[in-house]
PDB file of C-alpha atoms in Angstrom:
ATOM      1  CA  ALA Q 100     294.284 149.434 -18.428  1.00  0.00           C
ATOM      2  CA  GLN Q 101     293.809 146.048 -19.844  1.00  0.00           C
ATOM      3  CA  SER Q 102     292.221 145.037 -23.147  1.00  0.00           C
ATOM      4  CA  VAL Q 103     291.894 142.049 -25.516  1.00  0.00           C
ATOM      5  CA  THR Q 104     291.221 142.075 -29.487  1.00  0.00           C
ATOM      6  CA  GLN Q 105     290.277 139.183 -31.464  1.00  0.00           C
ATOM      7  CA  LEU Q 106     290.870 139.858 -35.218  1.00  0.00           C
ATOM      8  CA  GLY Q 107     288.040 138.321 -37.336  1.00  0.00           C
ATOM      9  CA  SER Q 108     284.965 137.920 -35.943  1.00  0.00           C
ATOM     10  CA  HIS Q 109     284.078 134.351 -38.084  1.00  0.00           C
ATOM     11  CA  VAL Q 110     286.721 132.034 -39.081  1.00  0.00           C
ATOM     12  CA  SER Q 111     286.255 129.057 -41.225  1.00  0.00           C
ATOM     13  CA  VAL Q 112     288.558 126.012 -41.896  1.00  0.00           C
ATOM     14  CA  SER Q 113     288.117 122.860 -44.063  1.00  0.00           C
ATOM     15  CA  GLU Q 114     287.929 119.550 -41.735  1.00  0.00           C
ATOM     16  CA  GLY Q 115     291.524 118.293 -41.314  1.00  0.00           C
ATOM     17  CA  ALA Q 116     293.078 122.146 -41.723  1.00  0.00           C
ATOM     18  CA  LEU Q 117     294.845 123.921 -39.335  1.00  0.00           C
ATOM     19  CA  VAL Q 118     293.023 126.211 -36.977  1.00  0.00           C
ATOM     20  CA  LEU Q 119     294.698 129.879 -35.913  1.00  0.00           C
ATOM     21  CA  LEU Q 120     292.256 132.191 -34.019  1.00  0.00           C
ATOM     22  CA  ARG Q 121     294.288 135.105 -33.172  1.00  0.00           C
ATOM     23  CA  CYS Q 122     294.688 137.750 -29.759  1.00  0.00           C
ATOM     24  CA  ASN Q 123     296.566 140.744 -29.132  1.00  0.00           C
ATOM     25  CA  TYR Q 124     296.126 141.955 -25.272  1.00  0.00           C
ATOM     26  CA  SER Q 125     297.061 145.186 -23.998  1.00  0.00           C
ATOM     27  CA  SER Q 126     298.365 145.439 -20.398  1.00  0.00           C
ATOM     28  CA  SER Q 127     300.998 147.502 -18.272  1.00  0.00           C
ATOM     29  CA  VAL Q 128     301.564 144.298 -15.999  1.00  0.00           C
ATOM     30  CA  PRO Q 129     302.325 140.940 -16.656  1.00  0.00           C
ATOM     31  CA  PRO Q 130     299.036 139.270 -18.054  1.00  0.00           C
ATOM     32  CA  TYR Q 131     297.320 136.224 -17.313  1.00  0.00           C
ATOM     33  CA  LEU Q 132     295.919 134.779 -20.560  1.00  0.00           C
ATOM     34  CA  PHE Q 133     293.150 132.702 -21.285  1.00  0.00           C
ATOM     35  CA  TRP Q 134     291.214 130.802 -23.929  1.00  0.00           C
ATOM     36  CA  TYR Q 135     287.521 130.219 -23.542  1.00  0.00           C
ATOM     37  CA  VAL Q 136     285.242 127.686 -25.906  1.00  0.00           C
ATOM     38  CA  GLN Q 137     281.638 128.230 -25.852  1.00  0.00           C
ATOM     39  CA  TYR Q 138     279.221 125.846 -27.777  1.00  0.00           C
ATOM     40  CA  PRO Q 139     275.981 126.189 -28.669  1.00  0.00           C
ATOM     41  CA  ASN Q 140     273.407 127.025 -25.682  1.00  0.00           C
ATOM     42  CA  GLN Q 141     276.475 126.561 -23.144  1.00  0.00           C
ATOM     43  CA  GLY Q 142     278.346 128.380 -20.903  1.00  0.00           C
ATOM     44  CA  LEU Q 143     282.176 129.515 -21.404  1.00  0.00           C
ATOM     45  CA  GLN Q 144     284.516 126.548 -20.921  1.00  0.00           C
ATOM     46  CA  LEU Q 145     288.225 127.103 -19.887  1.00  0.00           C
ATOM     47  CA  LEU Q 146     290.713 125.710 -22.810  1.00  0.00           C
ATOM     48  CA  LEU Q 147     294.074 126.804 -21.710  1.00  0.00           C
ATOM     49  CA  LYS Q 148     295.517 129.385 -19.819  1.00  0.00           C
ATOM     50  CA  TYR Q 149     298.823 130.862 -19.820  1.00  0.00           C
ATOM     51  CA  THR Q 150     300.160 132.580 -15.678  1.00  0.00           C
ATOM     52  CA  THR Q 151     303.736 132.146 -15.676  1.00  0.00           C
ATOM     53  CA  GLY Q 152     306.714 130.123 -16.850  1.00  0.00           C
ATOM     54  CA  ALA Q 153     306.579 127.896 -20.226  1.00  0.00           C
ATOM     55  CA  THR Q 154     305.011 130.327 -23.110  1.00  0.00           C
ATOM     56  CA  LEU Q 155     303.630 126.943 -25.257  1.00  0.00           C
ATOM     57  CA  VAL Q 156     300.378 126.295 -23.489  1.00  0.00           C
ATOM     58  CA  LYS Q 157     298.669 123.082 -23.914  1.00  0.00           C
ATOM     59  CA  GLY Q 158     295.137 122.769 -23.409  1.00  0.00           C
ATOM     60  CA  ILE Q 159     292.333 120.427 -23.580  1.00  0.00           C
ATOM     61  CA  ASN Q 160     291.151 119.086 -27.133  1.00  0.00           C
ATOM     62  CA  GLY Q 161     294.464 119.396 -29.393  1.00  0.00           C
ATOM     63  CA  PHE Q 162     294.291 123.173 -28.789  1.00  0.00           C
ATOM     64  CA  GLU Q 163     297.354 125.052 -27.820  1.00  0.00           C
ATOM     65  CA  ALA Q 164     298.727 128.842 -27.553  1.00  0.00           C
ATOM     66  CA  GLU Q 165     301.676 131.122 -27.438  1.00  0.00           C
ATOM     67  CA  PHE Q 166     302.462 133.548 -24.757  1.00  0.00           C
ATOM     68  CA  LYS Q 167     304.199 136.120 -27.160  1.00  0.00           C
ATOM     69  CA  LYS Q 168     305.500 139.118 -25.161  1.00  0.00           C
ATOM     70  CA  SER Q 169     307.262 140.802 -28.092  1.00  0.00           C
ATOM     71  CA  GLU Q 170     304.218 140.455 -30.259  1.00  0.00           C
ATOM     72  CA  THR Q 171     301.246 140.865 -27.364  1.00  0.00           C
ATOM     73  CA  SER Q 172     300.080 138.086 -28.740  1.00  0.00           C
ATOM     74  CA  PHE Q 173     298.209 134.711 -27.623  1.00  0.00           C
ATOM     75  CA  HIS Q 174     297.190 133.042 -30.446  1.00  0.00           C
ATOM     76  CA  LEU Q 175     295.179 129.766 -30.556  1.00  0.00           C
ATOM     77  CA  THR Q 176     296.328 127.057 -32.717  1.00  0.00           C
ATOM     78  CA  LYS Q 177     295.168 123.398 -33.665  1.00  0.00           C
ATOM     79  CA  PRO Q 178     296.676 121.186 -36.088  1.00  0.00           C
ATOM     80  CA  SER Q 179     293.843 119.627 -37.679  1.00  0.00           C
ATOM     81  CA  ALA Q 180     290.318 120.983 -37.478  1.00  0.00           C
ATOM     82  CA  HIS Q 181     287.333 118.736 -36.851  1.00  0.00           C
ATOM     83  CA  MET Q 182     284.032 118.993 -36.687  1.00  0.00           C
ATOM     84  CA  SER Q 183     283.293 119.304 -33.035  1.00  0.00           C
ATOM     85  CA  ASP Q 184     285.435 122.402 -33.054  1.00  0.00           C
ATOM     86  CA  ALA Q 185     283.125 124.459 -34.299  1.00  0.00           C
ATOM     87  CA  ALA Q 186     281.966 126.804 -31.657  1.00  0.00           C
ATOM     88  CA  GLU Q 187     282.608 130.764 -30.477  1.00  0.00           C
ATOM     89  CA  TYR Q 188     285.870 131.517 -28.769  1.00  0.00           C
ATOM     90  CA  PHE Q 189     286.742 134.128 -26.265  1.00  0.00           C
ATOM     91  CA  CYS Q 190     290.538 135.294 -25.449  1.00  0.00           C
ATOM     92  CA  ALA Q 191     290.781 136.950 -22.189  1.00  0.00           C
ATOM     93  CA  VAL Q 192     293.163 139.009 -19.653  1.00  0.00           C
ATOM     94  CA  THR Q 193     293.755 139.730 -16.175  1.00  0.00           C
ATOM     95  CA  SER Q 194     296.235 140.685 -13.930  1.00  0.00           C
ATOM     96  CA  THR Q 195     294.872 140.764 -10.405  1.00  0.00           C
ATOM     97  CA  GLY Q 196     292.135 137.963 -11.111  1.00  0.00           C
ATOM     98  CA  ASN Q 197     289.443 140.001 -10.077  1.00  0.00           C
ATOM     99  CA  GLN Q 198     288.980 142.230 -13.484  1.00  0.00           C
ATOM    100  CA  PHE Q 199     289.001 139.893 -16.490  1.00  0.00           C
ATOM    101  CA  TYR Q 200     288.982 141.470 -19.801  1.00  0.00           C
ATOM    102  CA  PHE Q 201     287.385 139.455 -23.053  1.00  0.00           C
ATOM    103  CA  GLY Q 202     287.600 140.059 -26.705  1.00  0.00           C
ATOM    104  CA  THR Q 203     284.472 139.980 -28.529  1.00  0.00           C
ATOM    105  CA  GLY Q 204     284.763 136.455 -29.586  1.00  0.00           C
ATOM    106  CA  THR Q 205     285.184 134.340 -33.017  1.00  0.00           C
ATOM    107  CA  SER Q 206     283.141 132.054 -34.342  1.00  0.00           C
ATOM    108  CA  LEU Q 207     284.624 129.143 -35.879  1.00  0.00           C
ATOM    109  CA  THR Q 208     282.739 126.912 -38.775  1.00  0.00           C
ATOM    110  CA  VAL Q 209     284.198 124.129 -39.876  1.00  0.00           C
ATOM    111  CA  ILE Q 210     283.250 122.879 -43.289  1.00  0.00           C
ATOM    112  CA  PRO Q 211     283.212 119.079 -44.068  1.00  0.00           C
TER     113      PRO Q 211
ATOM    114  CA  ASP O 159     283.095 119.093  -7.975  1.00  0.00           C
ATOM    115  CA  ALA O 160     279.540 120.302  -9.100  1.00  0.00           C
ATOM    116  CA  GLY O 161     280.526 123.546 -10.792  1.00  0.00           C
ATOM    117  CA  VAL O 162     278.930 126.549 -10.947  1.00  0.00           C
ATOM    118  CA  ILE O 163     275.215 126.059 -10.458  1.00  0.00           C
ATOM    119  CA  GLN O 164     272.302 128.497 -11.801  1.00  0.00           C
ATOM    120  CA  SER O 165     268.933 128.527 -11.674  1.00  0.00           C
ATOM    121  CA  PRO O 166     266.646 128.906 -13.414  1.00  0.00           C
ATOM    122  CA  ARG O 167     268.206 127.265 -16.782  1.00  0.00           C
ATOM    123  CA  HIS O 168     265.451 129.156 -18.597  1.00  0.00           C
ATOM    124  CA  GLU O 169     262.772 131.814 -17.573  1.00  0.00           C
ATOM    125  CA  VAL O 170     259.935 133.594 -19.771  1.00  0.00           C
ATOM    126  CA  THR O 171     258.106 136.505 -17.991  1.00  0.00           C
ATOM    127  CA  GLU O 172     256.348 138.913 -19.365  1.00  0.00           C
ATOM    128  CA  MET O 173     257.516 142.745 -18.984  1.00  0.00           C
ATOM    129  CA  GLY O 174     256.944 144.356 -15.823  1.00  0.00           C
ATOM    130  CA  GLN O 175     257.448 141.105 -13.931  1.00  0.00           C
ATOM    131  CA  GLU O 176     259.960 140.468 -11.065  1.00  0.00           C
ATOM    132  CA  VAL O 177     262.953 138.249 -12.249  1.00  0.00           C
ATOM    133  CA  THR O 178     265.339 136.784 -10.012  1.00  0.00           C
ATOM    134  CA  LEU O 179     268.342 134.769 -11.047  1.00  0.00           C
ATOM    135  CA  ARG O 180     270.194 132.625  -8.488  1.00  0.00           C
ATOM    136  CA  CYS O 181     273.832 131.603  -8.459  1.00  0.00           C
ATOM    137  CA  LYS O 182     275.902 128.769  -6.428  1.00  0.00           C
ATOM    138  CA  PRO O 183     279.757 129.396  -6.903  1.00  0.00           C
ATOM    139  CA  ILE O 184     282.221 127.056  -6.622  1.00  0.00           C
ATOM    140  CA  SER O 185     283.057 125.841  -2.869  1.00  0.00           C
ATOM    141  CA  GLY O 186     286.298 127.776  -1.963  1.00  0.00           C
ATOM    142  CA  HIS O 187     285.914 130.507  -4.797  1.00  0.00           C
ATOM    143  CA  ASN O 188     286.175 133.819  -2.941  1.00  0.00           C
ATOM    144  CA  SER O 189     285.328 136.100  -5.947  1.00  0.00           C
ATOM    145  CA  LEU O 190     281.981 135.954  -8.047  1.00  0.00           C
ATOM    146  CA  PHE O 191     281.052 137.357 -11.035  1.00  0.00           C
ATOM    147  CA  TRP O 192     277.997 138.255 -13.282  1.00  0.00           C
ATOM    148  CA  TYR O 193     277.966 138.695 -16.801  1.00  0.00           C
ATOM    149  CA  ARG O 194     275.018 139.106 -19.677  1.00  0.00           C
ATOM    150  CA  GLN O 195     275.516 137.840 -23.360  1.00  0.00           C
ATOM    151  CA  THR O 196     273.366 139.512 -25.953  1.00  0.00           C
ATOM    152  CA  MET O 197     273.935 139.044 -29.662  1.00  0.00           C
ATOM    153  CA  MET O 198     274.220 142.896 -30.339  1.00  0.00           C
ATOM    154  CA  ARG O 199     276.627 143.073 -26.958  1.00  0.00           C
ATOM    155  CA  GLY O 200     278.487 140.258 -26.473  1.00  0.00           C
ATOM    156  CA  LEU O 201     279.712 139.479 -23.269  1.00  0.00           C
ATOM    157  CA  GLU O 202     279.478 142.317 -20.773  1.00  0.00           C
ATOM    158  CA  LEU O 203     280.233 142.390 -16.983  1.00  0.00           C
ATOM    159  CA  LEU O 204     277.543 143.445 -14.767  1.00  0.00           C
ATOM    160  CA  ILE O 205     278.856 143.176 -11.227  1.00  0.00           C
ATOM    161  CA  TYR O 206     281.510 141.126  -9.178  1.00  0.00           C
ATOM    162  CA  PHE O 207     282.080 140.058  -5.703  1.00  0.00           C
ATOM    163  CA  ASN O 208     285.208 139.577  -3.811  1.00  0.00           C
ATOM    164  CA  ASN O 209     284.401 138.008  -0.422  1.00  0.00           C
ATOM    165  CA  ASN O 210     280.846 138.759  -1.168  1.00  0.00           C
ATOM    166  CA  VAL O 211     281.077 142.454  -0.784  1.00  0.00           C
ATOM    167  CA  PRO O 212     280.429 144.025  -4.259  1.00  0.00           C
ATOM    168  CA  ILE O 213     283.605 145.722  -5.976  1.00  0.00           C
ATOM    169  CA  ASP O 214     282.298 146.762  -9.242  1.00  0.00           C
ATOM    170  CA  ASP O 215     278.689 147.490 -10.318  1.00  0.00           C
ATOM    171  CA  SER O 216     279.877 150.175 -12.774  1.00  0.00           C
ATOM    172  CA  GLY O 217     278.170 147.386 -15.226  1.00  0.00           C
ATOM    173  CA  MET O 218     274.776 147.492 -14.113  1.00  0.00           C
ATOM    174  CA  PRO O 219     272.848 149.153 -16.754  1.00  0.00           C
ATOM    175  CA  GLU O 220     269.803 150.846 -14.507  1.00  0.00           C
ATOM    176  CA  ASP O 221     268.630 150.738 -11.241  1.00  0.00           C
ATOM    177  CA  ARG O 222     266.362 148.274 -12.046  1.00  0.00           C
ATOM    178  CA  PHE O 223     269.104 145.627 -12.145  1.00  0.00           C
ATOM    179  CA  SER O 224     270.140 144.957  -8.451  1.00  0.00           C
ATOM    180  CA  ALA O 225     272.718 142.055  -7.062  1.00  0.00           C
ATOM    181  CA  LYS O 226     273.151 140.522  -3.571  1.00  0.00           C
ATOM    182  CA  MET O 227     275.838 138.046  -2.009  1.00  0.00           C
ATOM    183  CA  PRO O 228     274.449 137.058   1.286  1.00  0.00           C
ATOM    184  CA  ASN O 229     277.003 134.815   1.872  1.00  0.00           C
ATOM    185  CA  ALA O 230     279.990 132.984   0.047  1.00  0.00           C
ATOM    186  CA  SER O 231     277.717 130.220  -1.357  1.00  0.00           C
ATOM    187  CA  PHE O 232     275.019 132.162  -3.023  1.00  0.00           C
ATOM    188  CA  SER O 233     274.236 135.085  -5.297  1.00  0.00           C
ATOM    189  CA  THR O 234     270.783 136.631  -6.439  1.00  0.00           C
ATOM    190  CA  LEU O 235     270.561 138.724  -9.920  1.00  0.00           C
ATOM    191  CA  LYS O 236     267.075 141.018  -9.390  1.00  0.00           C
ATOM    192  CA  ILE O 237     265.332 142.626 -12.319  1.00  0.00           C
ATOM    193  CA  GLN O 238     262.603 144.615 -11.430  1.00  0.00           C
ATOM    194  CA  PRO O 239     260.906 145.352 -13.298  1.00  0.00           C
ATOM    195  CA  SER O 240     261.702 143.676 -16.440  1.00  0.00           C
ATOM    196  CA  GLU O 241     261.527 144.881 -19.672  1.00  0.00           C
ATOM    197  CA  PRO O 242     261.677 143.312 -23.449  1.00  0.00           C
ATOM    198  CA  ARG O 243     265.146 144.934 -23.550  1.00  0.00           C
ATOM    199  CA  ASP O 244     266.655 142.727 -20.393  1.00  0.00           C
ATOM    200  CA  SER O 245     266.344 139.376 -22.712  1.00  0.00           C
ATOM    201  CA  ALA O 246     269.705 137.343 -22.558  1.00  0.00           C
ATOM    202  CA  VAL O 247     271.831 134.837 -21.236  1.00  0.00           C
ATOM    203  CA  TYR O 248     272.951 135.656 -17.895  1.00  0.00           C
ATOM    204  CA  PHE O 249     276.054 134.036 -16.949  1.00  0.00           C
ATOM    205  CA  CYS O 250     277.442 133.759 -13.090  1.00  0.00           C
ATOM    206  CA  ALA O 251     281.221 132.660 -12.737  1.00  0.00           C
ATOM    207  CA  SER O 252     283.438 132.168  -9.792  1.00  0.00           C
ATOM    208  CA  THR O 253     287.226 131.840  -9.401  1.00  0.00           C
ATOM    209  CA  PRO O 254     289.775 131.166  -6.625  1.00  0.00           C
ATOM    210  CA  GLY O 255     291.714 133.938  -8.105  1.00  0.00           C
ATOM    211  CA  THR O 256     293.194 132.963 -11.274  1.00  0.00           C
ATOM    212  CA  SER O 257     290.860 131.086 -13.912  1.00  0.00           C
ATOM    213  CA  LEU O 258     287.019 131.821 -14.170  1.00  0.00           C
ATOM    214  CA  PHE O 259     284.745 129.038 -14.156  1.00  0.00           C
ATOM    215  CA  PHE O 260     281.250 129.478 -15.382  1.00  0.00           C
ATOM    216  CA  GLY O 261     277.830 128.455 -15.104  1.00  0.00           C
ATOM    217  CA  PRO O 262     275.591 127.038 -17.491  1.00  0.00           C
ATOM    218  CA  GLY O 263     273.690 130.324 -18.025  1.00  0.00           C
ATOM    219  CA  THR O 264     270.336 131.688 -17.272  1.00  0.00           C
ATOM    220  CA  ARG O 265     268.678 132.134 -20.997  1.00  0.00           C
ATOM    221  CA  LEU O 266     265.628 135.062 -19.791  1.00  0.00           C
ATOM    222  CA  THR O 267     263.225 135.943 -22.486  1.00  0.00           C
ATOM    223  CA  VAL O 268     261.171 138.973 -21.502  1.00  0.00           C
ATOM    224  CA  LEU O 269     258.113 139.601 -23.624  1.00  0.00           C
TER     225      LEU O 269
END
């Protein structure tokens, strides 16, 4: 069975500060890991994904995430928050491409 | 590529009425998913299809919900009869095998 846990349903950061959104996963097989972003009144948009290879993955809008197998984590970071980063962020895992398991989401607020 | 297309984008209906949501997946994607999103329950998987065949419908809340995929380019989610607690945003998503690509969603309001 697979699952995803996102620690912190709400995160607030100041503009220009580091963004860190936490995701831990559970998987008995090598996982594919994803971060999605959802802006108000929109669908989920793929930010980045890890499948195989390099464990540090770079995505759109300056975000990146690192796959750490030993910690079963896939935390999302951005060095400097921008007002436009305010959104809901979802971590997801799959091993088959058919069953996707999503976390409960983290709402990011950026304080000017 | 036009992405995943959903219609209508907004639907307001009265309790007891039939509602049909439509989805056109990205061409070439062999799997299609229907999700429901609410503030209380978050993102819930309702059903998914692989090569037009329903694989897992365990997330369909009740017999009032039904989904079909008559061909590779079209799927419907039907609610009959609709109830106020069905109010939510319904997303369709497709995948060629790894990443999920979501449509813009249908915001359903049942009065």
